[in-house]
């Protein structure tokens, strides 16, 4: 009997906000990059790093979440990986210069939702990203204990994936932390020598919209036009995805309704429902661009692609 391939659950700490400006933002659409060229970009930015490992981790991670694709070029022993930005990757890179706060909210959503949208074991490292976020959100406000968190999640992952031998290091958990510090407002912030978690008071309406769509289509399996009767479970799930405090849920829902056409709140005698009136084709009322609409359309379509996907 063929042995199951044991996928990686290690979220690489080499994929870090530290390398966004020096690496990801330097990439051009319709241009292929080898690992050596990735390393050259790091060095040309003044980073004194051994870039091969960093280059490979970033190439693979960005391709796994749909921001790029990897092609093999050459023959025999001379084959090499060439990385290309996808259209989604290009649109996200372009967003950074005009709205870095939104850029990091979107990166967070992509990492948080990739495994949950796909149920693809090859993307198991993003199970770890989402699980770190959920556990920290559950315990916030609190000082973080990376070692204890790692131990708890190692128990949980063995239950979630019994057919495999999943493992990850404490460094992989720490790799998630750096992205949560970059958000505005941050979910993790320095308190002396430790990191302190605090649920956010707001996020971008685009992140809130995507988090709602994740629950609406992927978890609940609703069709566009149907109403989602919002309950405490939905509020918690959406707030976890946004790292938002539950007391700010309805304020964010109101703001999102003002911002996103087709995002409708229906208040009635028996409670409040949220409905999404149509398939992706978003038009924003407040200072939104065609480029940004394309990003949200692409991400929302990915939410739809795997309704009911398992997410242990």
Coordinates of C-alpha atoms in Angstrom, one line a residue:
X1 CA 0.0 0.0 0.0
X2 CA 1.4 3.4 -0.9
X3 CA 2.3 5.5 2.1
X4 CA 0.5 8.8 2.5
X5 CA 2.6 11.9 1.7
X6 CA 3.2 13.8 5.0
X7 CA 2.5 17.4 4.2
X8 CA 4.1 20.4 5.9
X9 CA 2.3 22.1 8.7
X10 CA 5.2 24.4 9.4
X11 CA 4.3 28.1 8.8
X12 CA 7.7 29.4 7.7
X13 CA 9.0 32.3 9.8
X14 CA 11.1 33.3 6.8
X15 CA 7.8 34.5 5.3
X16 CA 7.7 37.7 7.2
X17 CA 6.5 41.3 6.9
X18 CA 10.2 42.2 7.1
X19 CA 10.6 41.0 3.5
X20 CA 7.4 42.5 2.0
X21 CA 9.1 45.7 0.8
X22 CA 12.4 44.1 -0.2
X23 CA 10.9 41.1 -2.0
X24 CA 7.2 40.9 -2.7
X25 CA 6.7 44.5 -3.7
X26 CA 9.7 44.4 -6.1
X27 CA 8.1 41.7 -8.2
X28 CA 6.6 42.7 -11.6
X29 CA 3.7 41.1 -13.4
X30 CA 4.5 39.1 -16.5
X31 CA 8.1 38.7 -15.4
X32 CA 9.5 35.4 -14.1
X33 CA 11.9 35.2 -11.2
X34 CA 14.3 32.4 -10.3
X35 CA 15.4 31.6 -6.8
X36 CA 18.7 33.4 -7.5
X37 CA 16.9 36.5 -8.6
X38 CA 14.8 36.4 -5.4
X39 CA 18.0 36.3 -3.5
X40 CA 19.4 39.2 -5.5
X41 CA 16.4 41.3 -4.7
X42 CA 17.0 40.7 -1.0
X43 CA 20.7 41.7 -1.2
X44 CA 20.0 44.7 -3.4
X45 CA 17.7 46.0 -0.6
X46 CA 20.6 46.0 1.8
X47 CA 19.6 42.9 3.7
X48 CA 22.6 40.8 4.8
X49 CA 20.8 37.5 4.8
X50 CA 21.5 34.0 3.4
X51 CA 18.7 34.4 0.9
X52 CA 18.3 31.0 -0.7
X53 CA 16.1 29.6 2.1
X54 CA 14.1 32.8 2.4
X55 CA 13.7 33.0 -1.4
X56 CA 12.4 29.4 -1.6
X57 CA 10.0 29.8 1.3
X58 CA 8.5 33.0 -0.1
X59 CA 8.1 31.5 -3.6
X60 CA 6.3 28.5 -2.3
X61 CA 4.1 30.3 0.2
X62 CA 2.9 33.0 -2.2
X63 CA 2.1 30.3 -4.8
X64 CA 0.1 28.2 -2.3
X65 CA -2.2 31.2 -1.5
X66 CA -2.7 32.1 -5.2
X67 CA -0.5 35.3 -5.3
X68 CA 1.9 33.6 -7.7
X69 CA 2.6 30.4 -9.6
X70 CA 5.8 28.3 -9.9
X71 CA 6.9 26.9 -13.2
X72 CA 9.8 24.5 -13.8
X73 CA 12.1 25.5 -16.6
X74 CA 15.0 23.6 -18.2
X75 CA 15.7 19.9 -18.5
X76 CA 17.3 17.2 -16.4
X77 CA 19.5 18.4 -13.6
X78 CA 19.2 22.0 -14.9
X79 CA 15.6 22.4 -14.0
X80 CA 14.8 25.5 -11.9
X81 CA 11.8 27.0 -10.4
X82 CA 10.5 30.2 -11.9
X83 CA 8.0 32.3 -10.0
X84 CA 5.4 34.5 -11.6
X85 CA 2.9 36.9 -10.0
X86 CA -0.7 36.1 -10.7
X87 CA -3.2 38.8 -11.5
X88 CA -4.3 38.7 -7.9
X89 CA -0.7 39.0 -6.7
X90 CA -0.3 42.0 -9.0
X91 CA -3.4 43.7 -7.7
X92 CA -2.4 43.1 -4.1
X93 CA 1.1 44.5 -4.6
X94 CA -0.3 47.6 -6.3
X95 CA -2.6 48.1 -3.3
X96 CA 0.4 48.6 -0.9
X97 CA 1.4 52.0 -2.2
X98 CA -2.0 53.5 -1.6
X99 CA -3.3 51.6 1.4
X100 CA -0.8 49.6 3.4
X101 CA -3.4 49.1 6.2
X102 CA -5.7 47.3 3.7
X103 CA -2.8 45.4 2.2
X104 CA -2.0 43.7 5.5
X105 CA -5.6 43.1 6.4
X106 CA -6.0 41.3 3.0
X107 CA -2.7 39.3 3.5
X108 CA -4.1 38.2 6.9
X109 CA -7.4 37.1 5.4
X110 CA -5.6 35.2 2.7
X111 CA -3.4 33.3 5.2
X112 CA -6.3 32.8 7.6
X113 CA -8.7 31.4 5.1
X114 CA -6.6 29.5 2.6
X115 CA -6.9 26.1 4.3
X116 CA -10.5 26.7 5.4
X117 CA -11.5 27.6 1.8
X118 CA -9.7 24.7 0.2
X119 CA -9.6 21.8 2.7
X120 CA -6.3 21.0 0.8
X121 CA -3.9 19.1 3.0
X122 CA -1.0 20.6 1.0
X123 CA -2.0 23.9 2.5
X124 CA -1.9 22.6 6.0
X125 CA 0.5 25.3 7.2
X126 CA -2.4 27.7 6.9
X127 CA -4.4 25.5 9.3
X128 CA -1.7 26.5 11.8
X129 CA -1.9 30.2 10.9
X130 CA -5.7 30.2 11.5
X131 CA -5.4 28.1 14.6
X132 CA -2.8 30.4 16.2
X133 CA -5.1 33.3 15.5
X134 CA -8.2 31.6 16.9
X135 CA -6.5 30.5 20.1
X136 CA -4.9 33.9 20.7
X137 CA -8.2 35.6 20.1
X138 CA -10.0 33.3 22.5
X139 CA -7.5 34.1 25.3
X140 CA -7.1 37.8 24.6
X141 CA -6.4 40.1 26.3
X142 CA -3.3 38.3 27.6
X143 CA 0.4 38.0 27.5
X144 CA 1.4 35.4 24.9
X145 CA 3.2 32.2 25.9
X146 CA 4.6 30.8 22.6
X147 CA 5.8 27.6 24.2
X148 CA 2.5 26.8 25.9
X149 CA 0.6 27.7 22.7
X150 CA 2.8 25.4 20.6
X151 CA 2.2 22.5 23.0
X152 CA -1.6 22.9 22.9
X153 CA -1.7 23.2 19.2
X154 CA 0.5 20.2 18.7
X155 CA -2.1 18.2 20.6
X156 CA -5.0 19.7 18.6
X157 CA -3.3 19.1 15.2
X158 CA -2.8 15.4 15.9
X159 CA -6.6 15.1 16.6
X160 CA -7.5 17.1 13.5
X161 CA -5.3 15.1 11.1
X162 CA -5.2 11.5 12.5
X163 CA -4.1 10.0 9.2
X164 CA -0.9 12.0 9.1
X165 CA 2.1 12.7 11.4
X166 CA 1.7 16.5 11.7
X167 CA 4.3 18.5 13.4
X168 CA 5.6 22.1 13.6
X169 CA 8.1 24.0 15.6
X170 CA 7.8 26.9 18.1
X171 CA 9.4 29.0 15.5
X172 CA 6.5 28.3 13.1
X173 CA 4.1 29.7 15.7
X174 CA 6.3 32.7 16.1
X175 CA 6.2 33.2 12.4
X176 CA 2.5 33.9 12.6
X177 CA 3.0 36.5 15.4
X178 CA 4.9 38.9 13.2
X179 CA 1.9 39.3 10.8
X180 CA -0.4 40.0 13.7
X181 CA 1.8 42.8 14.9
X182 CA 1.7 44.5 11.5
X183 CA -2.1 44.9 11.4
X184 CA -3.6 48.3 12.1
X185 CA -4.6 48.4 14.9
X186 CA -2.3 45.6 15.9
X187 CA -3.6 42.4 17.5
X188 CA -0.3 41.7 19.1
X189 CA 1.9 44.5 20.5
X190 CA 5.1 44.7 22.6
X191 CA 4.7 45.0 26.3
X192 CA 8.2 45.0 27.7
X193 CA 10.0 41.9 26.4
X194 CA 6.7 40.1 25.7
X195 CA 3.8 40.3 23.3
X196 CA 0.4 41.2 24.5
X197 CA -2.8 40.3 22.6
X198 CA -5.8 42.6 22.5
X199 CA -8.9 42.2 20.3
X200 CA -9.1 44.9 17.7
X201 CA -11.5 47.8 17.9
X202 CA -11.9 48.0 14.2
X203 CA -10.7 46.6 10.9
X204 CA -11.1 47.6 7.3
X205 CA -14.6 47.1 5.9
X206 CA -13.1 44.9 3.2
X207 CA -11.8 42.4 5.7
X208 CA -15.1 42.4 7.6
X209 CA -16.9 41.8 4.3
X210 CA -14.6 38.9 3.3
X211 CA -14.9 37.3 6.8
X212 CA -18.7 37.5 6.5
X213 CA -18.5 35.9 3.1
X214 CA -16.3 33.1 4.4
X215 CA -19.0 32.2 6.9
X216 CA -21.9 32.9 4.5
X217 CA -20.7 30.7 1.6
X218 CA -18.0 28.4 2.8
X219 CA -19.3 27.4 6.3
X220 CA -23.1 27.9 6.0
X221 CA -23.2 27.1 2.2
X222 CA -25.8 29.8 1.5
X223 CA -26.6 31.0 -2.0
X224 CA -26.5 34.7 -2.9
X225 CA -29.8 36.4 -1.9
X226 CA -30.4 34.2 1.1
X227 CA -30.4 35.7 4.6
X228 CA -28.0 34.6 7.3
X229 CA -29.8 35.0 10.6
X230 CA -26.9 36.3 12.7
X231 CA -26.3 34.5 16.0
X232 CA -23.6 34.5 18.6
X233 CA -21.7 31.7 16.8
X234 CA -21.6 33.8 13.6
X235 CA -20.5 36.9 15.4
X236 CA -17.7 35.0 17.1
X237 CA -16.5 33.3 13.9
X238 CA -16.4 36.6 11.9
X239 CA -14.7 38.5 14.8
X240 CA -12.1 35.7 15.0
X241 CA -11.3 36.0 11.3
X242 CA -10.9 39.8 11.8
X243 CA -9.3 39.6 15.2
X244 CA -12.0 42.0 16.3
X245 CA -13.7 42.5 19.6
X246 CA -17.2 41.2 19.6
X247 CA -18.5 44.4 21.1
X248 CA -17.6 46.2 17.8
X249 CA -19.3 43.7 15.5
X250 CA -22.4 45.7 14.8
X251 CA -20.5 49.0 14.3
X252 CA -18.4 47.2 11.7
X253 CA -21.4 45.6 10.1
X254 CA -23.0 49.0 9.7
X255 CA -19.8 50.5 8.2
X256 CA -19.5 47.6 5.8
X257 CA -23.1 48.0 4.7
X258 CA -22.4 51.7 3.9
X259 CA -19.3 50.7 2.0
X260 CA -20.1 47.6 0.0
X261 CA -23.0 47.3 -2.4
X262 CA -24.9 44.1 -2.0
X263 CA -24.0 43.7 1.7
X264 CA -27.3 44.2 3.3
X265 CA -28.4 44.1 6.9
X266 CA -32.1 43.2 7.5
X267 CA -33.4 44.1 10.9
X268 CA -36.7 42.6 12.0
X269 CA -38.8 41.7 15.0
X270 CA -36.9 38.4 15.6
X271 CA -33.4 39.6 15.1
X272 CA -30.9 40.8 12.4
X273 CA -29.9 39.0 9.2
X274 CA -27.2 39.7 6.7
X275 CA -27.7 39.1 3.0
X276 CA -25.4 39.2 0.1
X277 CA -27.5 40.3 -2.8
X278 CA -25.4 39.0 -5.7
X279 CA -22.4 37.1 -6.8
X280 CA -19.0 38.9 -6.9
X281 CA -19.2 42.1 -8.8
X282 CA -18.6 44.6 -6.0
X283 CA -19.0 48.3 -6.3
X284 CA -17.8 50.4 -3.4
X285 CA -19.5 53.7 -2.4
X286 CA -16.6 55.2 -0.5
X287 CA -13.2 55.9 -2.2
X288 CA -12.8 52.5 -3.9
X289 CA -10.9 51.8 -7.1
X290 CA -11.3 49.3 -9.9
X291 CA -8.1 47.7 -8.8
X292 CA -9.4 47.1 -5.3
X293 CA -12.7 45.8 -6.6
X294 CA -10.8 43.1 -8.6
X295 CA -9.0 42.0 -5.5
X296 CA -12.2 41.6 -3.5
X297 CA -13.9 39.8 -6.4
X298 CA -11.1 37.3 -6.7
X299 CA -11.0 36.6 -3.0
X300 CA -14.7 36.3 -2.7
X301 CA -14.8 33.9 -5.6
X302 CA -12.2 31.8 -3.8
X303 CA -14.6 31.7 -0.8
X304 CA -17.3 30.3 -3.0
X305 CA -15.2 27.7 -4.6
X306 CA -15.2 25.1 -1.8
X307 CA -18.6 25.4 0.0
X308 CA -18.6 23.1 3.1
X309 CA -14.9 22.4 2.9
X310 CA -13.6 20.7 6.1
X311 CA -11.7 22.8 8.4
X312 CA -10.7 20.8 11.5

